Amino acid sequence: MSKIVFAVGHGKSRKGGYDSGATHNGYHEFKIAREIAKHAQEYYNAHYNEHCDLMNYEGNLSLNDRINRLQDNTYDLVAEFHLNASGGLGTECYYHHNSEKGKKYAKQITENIANALGVRNRGAKIRLNGADRDFFGIIRQTKPCAILIETVFIDSSDLETVKDAAGQRKCGEAIARAIAAVRGLAENEVENDVPEEEPSKPAETEKPKEEFNMAKTYKNGSTPENVYADTALKNKIGTLSKYEQCECLDKVNGRYLVKYKVTGKNMYKTGFVKYHGGLE
């Protein structure tokens, strides 16, 4: 089965430090992009019969590290997630200048993001360097079909659409659906996350419940036994002597309820005991 991978841009610099990507008013490109990618991956894996991996969510891979991991046939598509900067508006997606498949992905992704978030669709784009090769390393130097998604601009009003978890989820799911559409995948039905009721156990496997239609005899063991007012055994009200015998009236929450005579008095008390070996 073919696989695809969603990669998060930035996170780790070439020298090993933290690379935030673009920033604006305390928001980091890497931190937002990684959540969008995570939602996209989760939605894709839950709704389509094809697996998607997530790369660089922890920000532990530099651009060179990511490129080095994409030099074989493990994946046939890599989509790298970014946020744009420099004051523009809208969404755009870059693809390899010789890739018609990449162009289809880019067009569908920008259309889906624009519709989901209500932002401008800047469309599918190519960007070349001075040598007329693709500018972005993730597109130029990797083996799979590669696209670079500039979801929205971090330093414009676009930020409002993805600065919280709800917007990030909406953006990620829109991207997942776009990629699946280009790949010709039908969406699976996903059941609501409601736990099923456990089936009733057959009668023959159920443990018989102790019946107390009449009092039974309870005999204490070789050490004094405390008697409590509660089944949690926290409120002590008395004590049974060694080998003292009394009545057992019921079993409540796993504790025996006993009726015993108070030593030296013509009166009785009832309470719960811990010792289970004394029922006869």
PDB file of C-alpha atoms in Angstrom:
ATOM      1  CA  MET A   1       0.000   0.000   0.000  1.00  0.00           C
ATOM      2  CA  SER A   2       1.325   3.433  -0.910  1.00  0.00           C
ATOM      3  CA  LYS A   3       2.001   5.954   1.814  1.00  0.00           C
ATOM      4  CA  ILE A   4       2.184   9.692   2.077  1.00  0.00           C
ATOM      5  CA  VAL A   5       3.808  11.960   4.644  1.00  0.00           C
ATOM      6  CA  PHE A   6       2.925  15.339   6.093  1.00  0.00           C
ATOM      7  CA  ALA A   7       6.061  17.216   7.168  1.00  0.00           C
ATOM      8  CA  VAL A   8       6.188  20.267   9.419  1.00  0.00           C
ATOM      9  CA  GLY A   9       8.428  23.108   8.267  1.00  0.00           C
ATOM     10  CA  HIS A  10      11.040  24.694  10.590  1.00  0.00           C
ATOM     11  CA  GLY A  11      11.456  23.577  14.212  1.00  0.00           C
ATOM     12  CA  LYS A  12      15.198  22.911  14.050  1.00  0.00           C
ATOM     13  CA  SER A  13      17.797  25.092  12.353  1.00  0.00           C
ATOM     14  CA  ARG A  14      20.732  23.892  10.294  1.00  0.00           C
ATOM     15  CA  LYS A  15      23.016  24.501  13.295  1.00  0.00           C
ATOM     16  CA  GLY A  16      20.717  22.684  15.707  1.00  0.00           C
ATOM     17  CA  GLY A  17      18.937  25.548  17.458  1.00  0.00           C
ATOM     18  CA  TYR A  18      15.231  26.312  17.446  1.00  0.00           C
ATOM     19  CA  ASP A  19      13.886  27.647  14.162  1.00  0.00           C
ATOM     20  CA  SER A  20      10.491  29.241  14.767  1.00  0.00           C
ATOM     21  CA  GLY A  21       9.888  30.232  11.174  1.00  0.00           C
ATOM     22  CA  ALA A  22       7.941  33.472  10.808  1.00  0.00           C
ATOM     23  CA  THR A  23       6.612  35.091  13.985  1.00  0.00           C
ATOM     24  CA  HIS A  24       3.954  37.686  14.738  1.00  0.00           C
ATOM     25  CA  ASN A  25       2.593  38.982  18.055  1.00  0.00           C
ATOM     26  CA  GLY A  26       3.989  35.987  19.930  1.00  0.00           C
ATOM     27  CA  TYR A  27       2.735  33.384  17.444  1.00  0.00           C
ATOM     28  CA  HIS A  28       5.265  31.026  15.826  1.00  0.00           C
ATOM     29  CA  GLU A  29       4.923  29.576  12.350  1.00  0.00           C
ATOM     30  CA  PHE A  30       6.304  26.194  13.459  1.00  0.00           C
ATOM     31  CA  LYS A  31       3.934  25.835  16.411  1.00  0.00           C
ATOM     32  CA  ILE A  32       0.817  26.587  14.367  1.00  0.00           C
ATOM     33  CA  ALA A  33       1.890  24.612  11.303  1.00  0.00           C
ATOM     34  CA  ARG A  34       2.589  21.490  13.339  1.00  0.00           C
ATOM     35  CA  GLU A  35      -0.923  21.468  14.801  1.00  0.00           C
ATOM     36  CA  ILE A  36      -2.487  21.921  11.366  1.00  0.00           C
ATOM     37  CA  ALA A  37      -0.370  19.031  10.065  1.00  0.00           C
ATOM     38  CA  LYS A  38      -1.307  16.852  13.021  1.00  0.00           C
ATOM     39  CA  HIS A  39      -5.027  17.419  12.468  1.00  0.00           C
ATOM     40  CA  ALA A  40      -4.575  16.722   8.761  1.00  0.00           C
ATOM     41  CA  GLN A  41      -2.774  13.443   9.447  1.00  0.00           C
ATOM     42  CA  GLU A  42      -5.304  12.288  12.037  1.00  0.00           C
ATOM     43  CA  TYR A  43      -8.223  13.031   9.732  1.00  0.00           C
ATOM     44  CA  TYR A  44      -6.566  11.325   6.768  1.00  0.00           C
ATOM     45  CA  ASN A  45      -5.795   8.144   8.688  1.00  0.00           C
ATOM     46  CA  ALA A  46      -9.274   8.011  10.222  1.00  0.00           C
ATOM     47  CA  HIS A  47     -11.212   8.538   6.988  1.00  0.00           C
ATOM     48  CA  TYR A  48      -9.223   6.970   4.134  1.00  0.00           C
ATOM     49  CA  ASN A  49      -7.802   3.534   3.395  1.00  0.00           C
ATOM     50  CA  GLU A  50      -4.255   4.793   3.000  1.00  0.00           C
ATOM     51  CA  HIS A  51      -1.669   5.583   5.660  1.00  0.00           C
ATOM     52  CA  CYS A  52      -0.178   9.009   6.255  1.00  0.00           C
ATOM     53  CA  ASP A  53       2.893   9.595   8.441  1.00  0.00           C
ATOM     54  CA  LEU A  54       3.692  12.793  10.318  1.00  0.00           C
ATOM     55  CA  MET A  55       7.270  14.112  10.145  1.00  0.00           C
ATOM     56  CA  ASN A  56       8.972  16.689  12.385  1.00  0.00           C
ATOM     57  CA  TYR A  57       6.060  17.319  14.760  1.00  0.00           C
ATOM     58  CA  GLU A  58       8.569  17.540  17.631  1.00  0.00           C
ATOM     59  CA  GLY A  59      10.794  19.924  15.655  1.00  0.00           C
ATOM     60  CA  ASN A  60      13.751  17.538  15.833  1.00  0.00           C
ATOM     61  CA  LEU A  61      14.537  17.483  12.102  1.00  0.00           C
ATOM     62  CA  SER A  62      16.217  20.296  10.206  1.00  0.00           C
ATOM     63  CA  LEU A  63      15.445  20.886   6.531  1.00  0.00           C
ATOM     64  CA  ASN A  64      18.483  18.808   5.540  1.00  0.00           C
ATOM     65  CA  ASP A  65      17.344  16.019   7.880  1.00  0.00           C
ATOM     66  CA  ARG A  66      13.910  15.999   6.292  1.00  0.00           C
ATOM     67  CA  ILE A  67      15.339  16.000   2.792  1.00  0.00           C
ATOM     68  CA  ASN A  68      17.671  13.105   3.645  1.00  0.00           C
ATOM     69  CA  ARG A  69      14.722  11.030   4.817  1.00  0.00           C
ATOM     70  CA  LEU A  70      12.902  11.520   1.541  1.00  0.00           C
ATOM     71  CA  GLN A  71      15.356  10.003  -0.907  1.00  0.00           C
ATOM     72  CA  ASP A  72      13.677   6.645  -1.587  1.00  0.00           C
ATOM     73  CA  ASN A  73      10.309   5.141  -2.500  1.00  0.00           C
ATOM     74  CA  THR A  74       8.881   5.012   1.011  1.00  0.00           C
ATOM     75  CA  TYR A  75       6.434   7.764   0.083  1.00  0.00           C
ATOM     76  CA  ASP A  76       4.932   8.895  -3.177  1.00  0.00           C
ATOM     77  CA  LEU A  77       3.837  12.260  -1.802  1.00  0.00           C
ATOM     78  CA  VAL A  78       5.292  14.684   0.736  1.00  0.00           C
ATOM     79  CA  ALA A  79       3.358  17.792   1.767  1.00  0.00           C
ATOM     80  CA  GLU A  80       5.233  20.288   3.936  1.00  0.00           C
ATOM     81  CA  PHE A  81       3.182  22.656   6.113  1.00  0.00           C
ATOM     82  CA  HIS A  82       4.042  26.343   6.567  1.00  0.00           C
ATOM     83  CA  LEU A  83       2.570  29.760   7.250  1.00  0.00           C
ATOM     84  CA  ASN A  84       3.398  32.648   4.958  1.00  0.00           C
ATOM     85  CA  ALA A  85       4.686  36.100   5.940  1.00  0.00           C
ATOM     86  CA  SER A  86       5.399  39.612   4.629  1.00  0.00           C
ATOM     87  CA  GLY A  87       1.937  41.052   4.931  1.00  0.00           C
ATOM     88  CA  GLY A  88      -0.070  39.319   2.238  1.00  0.00           C
ATOM     89  CA  LEU A  89      -3.474  37.688   2.412  1.00  0.00           C
ATOM     90  CA  GLY A  90      -4.648  34.230   1.510  1.00  0.00           C
ATOM     91  CA  THR A  91      -3.400  30.720   0.843  1.00  0.00           C
ATOM     92  CA  GLU A  92      -1.001  29.400  -1.781  1.00  0.00           C
ATOM     93  CA  CYS A  93       0.755  26.123  -2.498  1.00  0.00           C
ATOM     94  CA  TYR A  94       4.035  25.465  -4.362  1.00  0.00           C
ATOM     95  CA  TYR A  95       4.786  22.444  -6.527  1.00  0.00           C
ATOM     96  CA  HIS A  96       7.637  21.137  -8.710  1.00  0.00           C
ATOM     97  CA  HIS A  97       7.675  23.068 -11.973  1.00  0.00           C
ATOM     98  CA  ASN A  98       7.613  19.841 -14.034  1.00  0.00           C
ATOM     99  CA  SER A  99       4.959  18.026 -12.000  1.00  0.00           C
ATOM    100  CA  GLU A 100       1.395  17.992 -13.292  1.00  0.00           C
ATOM    101  CA  LYS A 101       0.427  15.826 -10.330  1.00  0.00           C
ATOM    102  CA  GLY A 102       1.938  18.358  -7.947  1.00  0.00           C
ATOM    103  CA  LYS A 103      -0.035  21.093  -9.660  1.00  0.00           C
ATOM    104  CA  LYS A 104      -3.293  19.176  -9.131  1.00  0.00           C
ATOM    105  CA  TYR A 105      -2.551  18.776  -5.422  1.00  0.00           C
ATOM    106  CA  ALA A 106      -1.659  22.451  -5.070  1.00  0.00           C
ATOM    107  CA  LYS A 107      -4.821  23.665  -6.826  1.00  0.00           C
ATOM    108  CA  GLN A 108      -7.139  21.444  -4.806  1.00  0.00           C
ATOM    109  CA  ILE A 109      -5.465  22.308  -1.502  1.00  0.00           C
ATOM    110  CA  THR A 110      -5.680  26.065  -1.959  1.00  0.00           C
ATOM    111  CA  GLU A 111      -9.289  25.765  -3.078  1.00  0.00           C
ATOM    112  CA  ASN A 112     -10.194  23.727   0.006  1.00  0.00           C
ATOM    113  CA  ILE A 113      -8.368  26.020   2.444  1.00  0.00           C
ATOM    114  CA  ALA A 114      -9.906  29.135   0.927  1.00  0.00           C
ATOM    115  CA  ASN A 115     -13.406  27.651   1.186  1.00  0.00           C
ATOM    116  CA  ALA A 116     -12.926  26.273   4.701  1.00  0.00           C
ATOM    117  CA  LEU A 117     -11.360  29.386   6.236  1.00  0.00           C
ATOM    118  CA  GLY A 118     -12.892  32.094   4.102  1.00  0.00           C
ATOM    119  CA  VAL A 119      -9.525  33.447   2.941  1.00  0.00           C
ATOM    120  CA  ARG A 120      -8.250  34.517  -0.472  1.00  0.00           C
ATOM    121  CA  ASN A 121      -7.143  31.755  -2.856  1.00  0.00           C
ATOM    122  CA  ARG A 122      -3.759  32.775  -4.251  1.00  0.00           C
ATOM    123  CA  GLY A 123      -3.571  29.472  -6.115  1.00  0.00           C
ATOM    124  CA  ALA A 124      -1.016  26.867  -7.159  1.00  0.00           C
ATOM    125  CA  LYS A 125       2.438  28.321  -7.790  1.00  0.00           C
ATOM    126  CA  ILE A 126       5.990  27.521  -8.806  1.00  0.00           C
ATOM    127  CA  ARG A 127       9.086  29.384  -7.619  1.00  0.00           C
ATOM    128  CA  LEU A 128      12.459  29.020  -9.304  1.00  0.00           C
ATOM    129  CA  ASN A 129      15.939  30.038  -8.196  1.00  0.00           C
ATOM    130  CA  GLY A 130      18.648  31.741 -10.268  1.00  0.00           C
ATOM    131  CA  ALA A 131      19.550  28.425 -11.898  1.00  0.00           C
ATOM    132  CA  ASP A 132      15.948  27.898 -13.033  1.00  0.00           C
ATOM    133  CA  ARG A 133      15.509  25.092 -10.521  1.00  0.00           C
ATOM    134  CA  ASP A 134      12.819  24.924  -7.867  1.00  0.00           C
ATOM    135  CA  PHE A 135      13.561  27.335  -5.034  1.00  0.00           C
ATOM    136  CA  PHE A 136      12.367  25.204  -2.120  1.00  0.00           C
ATOM    137  CA  GLY A 137      14.672  22.381  -1.079  1.00  0.00           C
ATOM    138  CA  ILE A 138      11.843  20.111   0.015  1.00  0.00           C
ATOM    139  CA  ILE A 139      10.536  20.273  -3.566  1.00  0.00           C
ATOM    140  CA  ARG A 140      13.859  20.390  -5.423  1.00  0.00           C
ATOM    141  CA  GLN A 141      15.850  17.726  -3.549  1.00  0.00           C
ATOM    142  CA  THR A 142      13.375  14.997  -2.599  1.00  0.00           C
ATOM    143  CA  LYS A 143      12.294  11.932  -4.563  1.00  0.00           C
ATOM    144  CA  PRO A 144       8.515  11.870  -3.923  1.00  0.00           C
ATOM    145  CA  CYS A 145       6.102  14.277  -5.531  1.00  0.00           C
ATOM    146  CA  ALA A 146       6.489  17.256  -3.199  1.00  0.00           C
ATOM    147  CA  ILE A 147       4.385  20.309  -2.393  1.00  0.00           C
ATOM    148  CA  LEU A 148       4.880  23.156   0.068  1.00  0.00           C
ATOM    149  CA  ILE A 149       1.689  24.527   1.601  1.00  0.00           C
ATOM    150  CA  GLU A 150       1.654  28.155   2.715  1.00  0.00           C
ATOM    151  CA  THR A 151      -1.603  27.808   4.610  1.00  0.00           C
ATOM    152  CA  VAL A 152      -2.219  31.503   5.449  1.00  0.00           C
ATOM    153  CA  PHE A 153      -0.220  34.604   6.328  1.00  0.00           C
ATOM    154  CA  ILE A 154       0.832  34.750   9.974  1.00  0.00           C
ATOM    155  CA  ASP A 155       1.314  38.543   9.931  1.00  0.00           C
ATOM    156  CA  SER A 156      -2.080  39.573   8.593  1.00  0.00           C
ATOM    157  CA  SER A 157      -5.744  39.185   9.483  1.00  0.00           C
ATOM    158  CA  ASP A 158      -5.438  35.597   8.180  1.00  0.00           C
ATOM    159  CA  LEU A 159      -3.941  34.657  11.538  1.00  0.00           C
ATOM    160  CA  GLU A 160      -7.386  34.850  13.142  1.00  0.00           C
ATOM    161  CA  THR A 161      -8.460  31.805  11.147  1.00  0.00           C
ATOM    162  CA  VAL A 162      -5.764  29.449  12.525  1.00  0.00           C
ATOM    163  CA  LYS A 163      -4.582  30.851  15.842  1.00  0.00           C
ATOM    164  CA  ASP A 164      -6.756  28.500  17.884  1.00  0.00           C
ATOM    165  CA  ALA A 165      -7.290  24.747  17.881  1.00  0.00           C
ATOM    166  CA  ALA A 166     -10.649  24.913  16.088  1.00  0.00           C
ATOM    167  CA  GLY A 167      -9.201  26.844  13.158  1.00  0.00           C
ATOM    168  CA  GLN A 168      -6.138  24.627  12.982  1.00  0.00           C
ATOM    169  CA  ARG A 169      -8.354  21.550  12.848  1.00  0.00           C
ATOM    170  CA  LYS A 170     -10.547  23.064  10.144  1.00  0.00           C
ATOM    171  CA  CYS A 171      -7.503  23.911   8.035  1.00  0.00           C
ATOM    172  CA  GLY A 172      -5.886  20.504   8.516  1.00  0.00           C
ATOM    173  CA  GLU A 173      -9.035  18.600   7.640  1.00  0.00           C
ATOM    174  CA  ALA A 174      -9.529  20.688   4.513  1.00  0.00           C
ATOM    175  CA  ILE A 175      -6.009  19.788   3.367  1.00  0.00           C
ATOM    176  CA  ALA A 176      -6.544  16.092   4.095  1.00  0.00           C
ATOM    177  CA  ARG A 177      -9.739  16.042   2.050  1.00  0.00           C
ATOM    178  CA  ALA A 178      -8.042  17.849  -0.838  1.00  0.00           C
ATOM    179  CA  ILE A 179      -5.203  15.349  -1.047  1.00  0.00           C
ATOM    180  CA  ALA A 180      -7.567  12.400  -0.804  1.00  0.00           C
ATOM    181  CA  ALA A 181      -9.688  13.845  -3.594  1.00  0.00           C
ATOM    182  CA  VAL A 182      -6.706  14.104  -5.961  1.00  0.00           C
ATOM    183  CA  ARG A 183      -5.698  10.556  -5.042  1.00  0.00           C
ATOM    184  CA  GLY A 184      -9.198   9.317  -5.823  1.00  0.00           C
ATOM    185  CA  LEU A 185      -9.913   8.046  -2.322  1.00  0.00           C
ATOM    186  CA  ALA A 186     -13.448   7.648  -1.003  1.00  0.00           C
ATOM    187  CA  GLU A 187     -14.111   8.764   2.538  1.00  0.00           C
ATOM    188  CA  ASN A 188     -14.942   6.012   5.008  1.00  0.00           C
ATOM    189  CA  GLU A 189     -17.762   6.313   7.497  1.00  0.00           C
ATOM    190  CA  VAL A 190     -16.409   6.787  11.003  1.00  0.00           C
ATOM    191  CA  GLU A 191     -18.547   5.674  13.912  1.00  0.00           C
ATOM    192  CA  ASN A 192     -19.190   8.096  16.739  1.00  0.00           C
ATOM    193  CA  ASP A 193     -16.765   7.626  19.570  1.00  0.00           C
ATOM    194  CA  VAL A 194     -19.339   6.070  21.907  1.00  0.00           C
ATOM    195  CA  PRO A 195     -18.311   2.958  23.802  1.00  0.00           C
ATOM    196  CA  GLU A 196     -20.362  -0.106  23.024  1.00  0.00           C
ATOM    197  CA  GLU A 197     -22.297  -1.742  25.791  1.00  0.00           C
ATOM    198  CA  GLU A 198     -20.655  -4.880  27.036  1.00  0.00           C
ATOM    199  CA  PRO A 199     -22.647  -7.983  26.148  1.00  0.00           C
ATOM    200  CA  SER A 200     -24.301  -9.752  29.026  1.00  0.00           C
ATOM    201  CA  LYS A 201     -22.332 -12.683  30.296  1.00  0.00           C
ATOM    202  CA  PRO A 202     -23.932 -16.112  29.954  1.00  0.00           C
ATOM    203  CA  ALA A 203     -25.751 -17.136  33.101  1.00  0.00           C
ATOM    204  CA  GLU A 204     -23.489 -20.130  33.649  1.00  0.00           C
ATOM    205  CA  THR A 205     -20.392 -17.906  33.851  1.00  0.00           C
ATOM    206  CA  GLU A 206     -21.823 -15.425  36.338  1.00  0.00           C
ATOM    207  CA  LYS A 207     -20.691 -15.762  39.926  1.00  0.00           C
ATOM    208  CA  PRO A 208     -23.643 -16.726  42.116  1.00  0.00           C
ATOM    209  CA  LYS A 209     -24.715 -13.955  44.442  1.00  0.00           C
ATOM    210  CA  GLU A 210     -24.788 -14.769  48.149  1.00  0.00           C
ATOM    211  CA  GLU A 211     -28.362 -14.869  49.391  1.00  0.00           C
ATOM    212  CA  PHE A 212     -29.267 -13.848  52.962  1.00  0.00           C
ATOM    213  CA  ASN A 213     -32.895 -14.906  53.250  1.00  0.00           C
ATOM    214  CA  MET A 214     -32.131 -15.676  56.879  1.00  0.00           C
ATOM    215  CA  ALA A 215     -29.265 -14.868  59.229  1.00  0.00           C
ATOM    216  CA  LYS A 216     -26.134 -16.966  59.019  1.00  0.00           C
ATOM    217  CA  THR A 217     -23.558 -17.717  61.661  1.00  0.00           C
ATOM    218  CA  TYR A 218     -20.373 -15.677  61.742  1.00  0.00           C
ATOM    219  CA  LYS A 219     -17.373 -16.809  63.803  1.00  0.00           C
ATOM    220  CA  ASN A 220     -14.354 -14.578  64.268  1.00  0.00           C
ATOM    221  CA  GLY A 221     -10.803 -15.811  63.789  1.00  0.00           C
ATOM    222  CA  SER A 222      -7.825 -15.989  66.140  1.00  0.00           C
ATOM    223  CA  THR A 223      -7.371 -12.228  66.541  1.00  0.00           C
ATOM    224  CA  PRO A 224      -9.758  -9.468  67.639  1.00  0.00           C
ATOM    225  CA  GLU A 225     -11.813  -8.101  64.739  1.00  0.00           C
ATOM    226  CA  ASN A 226     -12.848  -4.453  64.491  1.00  0.00           C
ATOM    227  CA  VAL A 227     -16.467  -3.604  63.690  1.00  0.00           C
ATOM    228  CA  TYR A 228     -17.256  -0.517  61.598  1.00  0.00           C
ATOM    229  CA  ALA A 229     -20.320   1.605  60.900  1.00  0.00           C
ATOM    230  CA  ASP A 230     -19.472   1.837  57.174  1.00  0.00           C
ATOM    231  CA  THR A 231     -18.377  -0.499  54.384  1.00  0.00           C
ATOM    232  CA  ALA A 232     -15.279   1.640  53.806  1.00  0.00           C
ATOM    233  CA  LEU A 233     -14.151   0.474  57.276  1.00  0.00           C
ATOM    234  CA  LYS A 234     -13.261   3.953  58.485  1.00  0.00           C
ATOM    235  CA  ASN A 235     -15.669   4.555  61.414  1.00  0.00           C
ATOM    236  CA  LYS A 236     -14.931   1.991  64.122  1.00  0.00           C
ATOM    237  CA  ILE A 237     -17.801   1.249  66.531  1.00  0.00           C
ATOM    238  CA  GLY A 238     -16.688  -1.886  68.355  1.00  0.00           C
ATOM    239  CA  THR A 239     -14.636  -5.099  68.433  1.00  0.00           C
ATOM    240  CA  LEU A 240     -15.262  -8.842  68.246  1.00  0.00           C
ATOM    241  CA  SER A 241     -13.187 -11.009  70.563  1.00  0.00           C
ATOM    242  CA  LYS A 242     -11.117 -13.974  69.374  1.00  0.00           C
ATOM    243  CA  TYR A 243     -13.370 -16.774  68.107  1.00  0.00           C
ATOM    244  CA  GLU A 244     -16.497 -14.782  69.061  1.00  0.00           C
ATOM    245  CA  GLN A 245     -19.616 -16.056  67.359  1.00  0.00           C
ATOM    246  CA  CYS A 246     -22.497 -13.853  66.182  1.00  0.00           C
ATOM    247  CA  GLU A 247     -25.074 -13.451  63.447  1.00  0.00           C
ATOM    248  CA  CYS A 248     -24.330 -12.366  59.870  1.00  0.00           C
ATOM    249  CA  LEU A 249     -27.308 -10.491  58.496  1.00  0.00           C
ATOM    250  CA  ASP A 250     -26.208  -9.498  54.981  1.00  0.00           C
ATOM    251  CA  LYS A 251     -23.321  -8.714  52.639  1.00  0.00           C
ATOM    252  CA  VAL A 252     -23.065  -5.101  51.462  1.00  0.00           C
ATOM    253  CA  ASN A 253     -20.358  -3.804  49.094  1.00  0.00           C
ATOM    254  CA  GLY A 254     -18.303  -6.890  49.803  1.00  0.00           C
ATOM    255  CA  ARG A 255     -18.479  -6.511  53.620  1.00  0.00           C
ATOM    256  CA  TYR A 256     -20.313  -8.761  56.061  1.00  0.00           C
ATOM    257  CA  LEU A 257     -22.908  -7.056  58.249  1.00  0.00           C
ATOM    258  CA  VAL A 258     -22.882  -8.710  61.680  1.00  0.00           C
ATOM    259  CA  LYS A 259     -25.061  -8.452  64.776  1.00  0.00           C
ATOM    260  CA  TYR A 260     -23.123  -9.011  67.997  1.00  0.00           C
ATOM    261  CA  LYS A 261     -23.697  -8.661  71.740  1.00  0.00           C
ATOM    262  CA  VAL A 262     -21.833  -5.899  73.520  1.00  0.00           C
ATOM    263  CA  THR A 263     -19.606  -7.448  76.165  1.00  0.00           C
ATOM    264  CA  GLY A 264     -21.058  -7.141  79.698  1.00  0.00           C
ATOM    265  CA  LYS A 265     -24.299  -5.528  78.539  1.00  0.00           C
ATOM    266  CA  ASN A 266     -27.698  -6.797  77.568  1.00  0.00           C
ATOM    267  CA  MET A 267     -27.620  -5.023  74.188  1.00  0.00           C
ATOM    268  CA  TYR A 268     -26.601  -5.659  70.592  1.00  0.00           C
ATOM    269  CA  LYS A 269     -24.843  -3.698  67.871  1.00  0.00           C
ATOM    270  CA  THR A 270     -24.627  -4.175  64.120  1.00  0.00           C
ATOM    271  CA  GLY A 271     -21.696  -3.244  61.948  1.00  0.00           C
ATOM    272  CA  PHE A 272     -19.364  -4.285  59.158  1.00  0.00           C
ATOM    273  CA  VAL A 273     -16.287  -6.508  59.477  1.00  0.00           C
ATOM    274  CA  LYS A 274     -13.260  -7.074  57.259  1.00  0.00           C
ATOM    275  CA  TYR A 275     -12.606 -10.743  58.017  1.00  0.00           C
ATOM    276  CA  HIS A 276     -14.243 -13.008  55.414  1.00  0.00           C
ATOM    277  CA  GLY A 277     -13.234 -16.403  56.703  1.00  0.00           C
ATOM    278  CA  GLY A 278     -15.785 -16.569  59.496  1.00  0.00           C
ATOM    279  CA  LEU A 279     -19.035 -17.256  57.653  1.00  0.00           C
ATOM    280  CA  GLU A 280     -20.478 -20.708  58.405  1.00  0.00           C
TER     281      GLU A 280
END
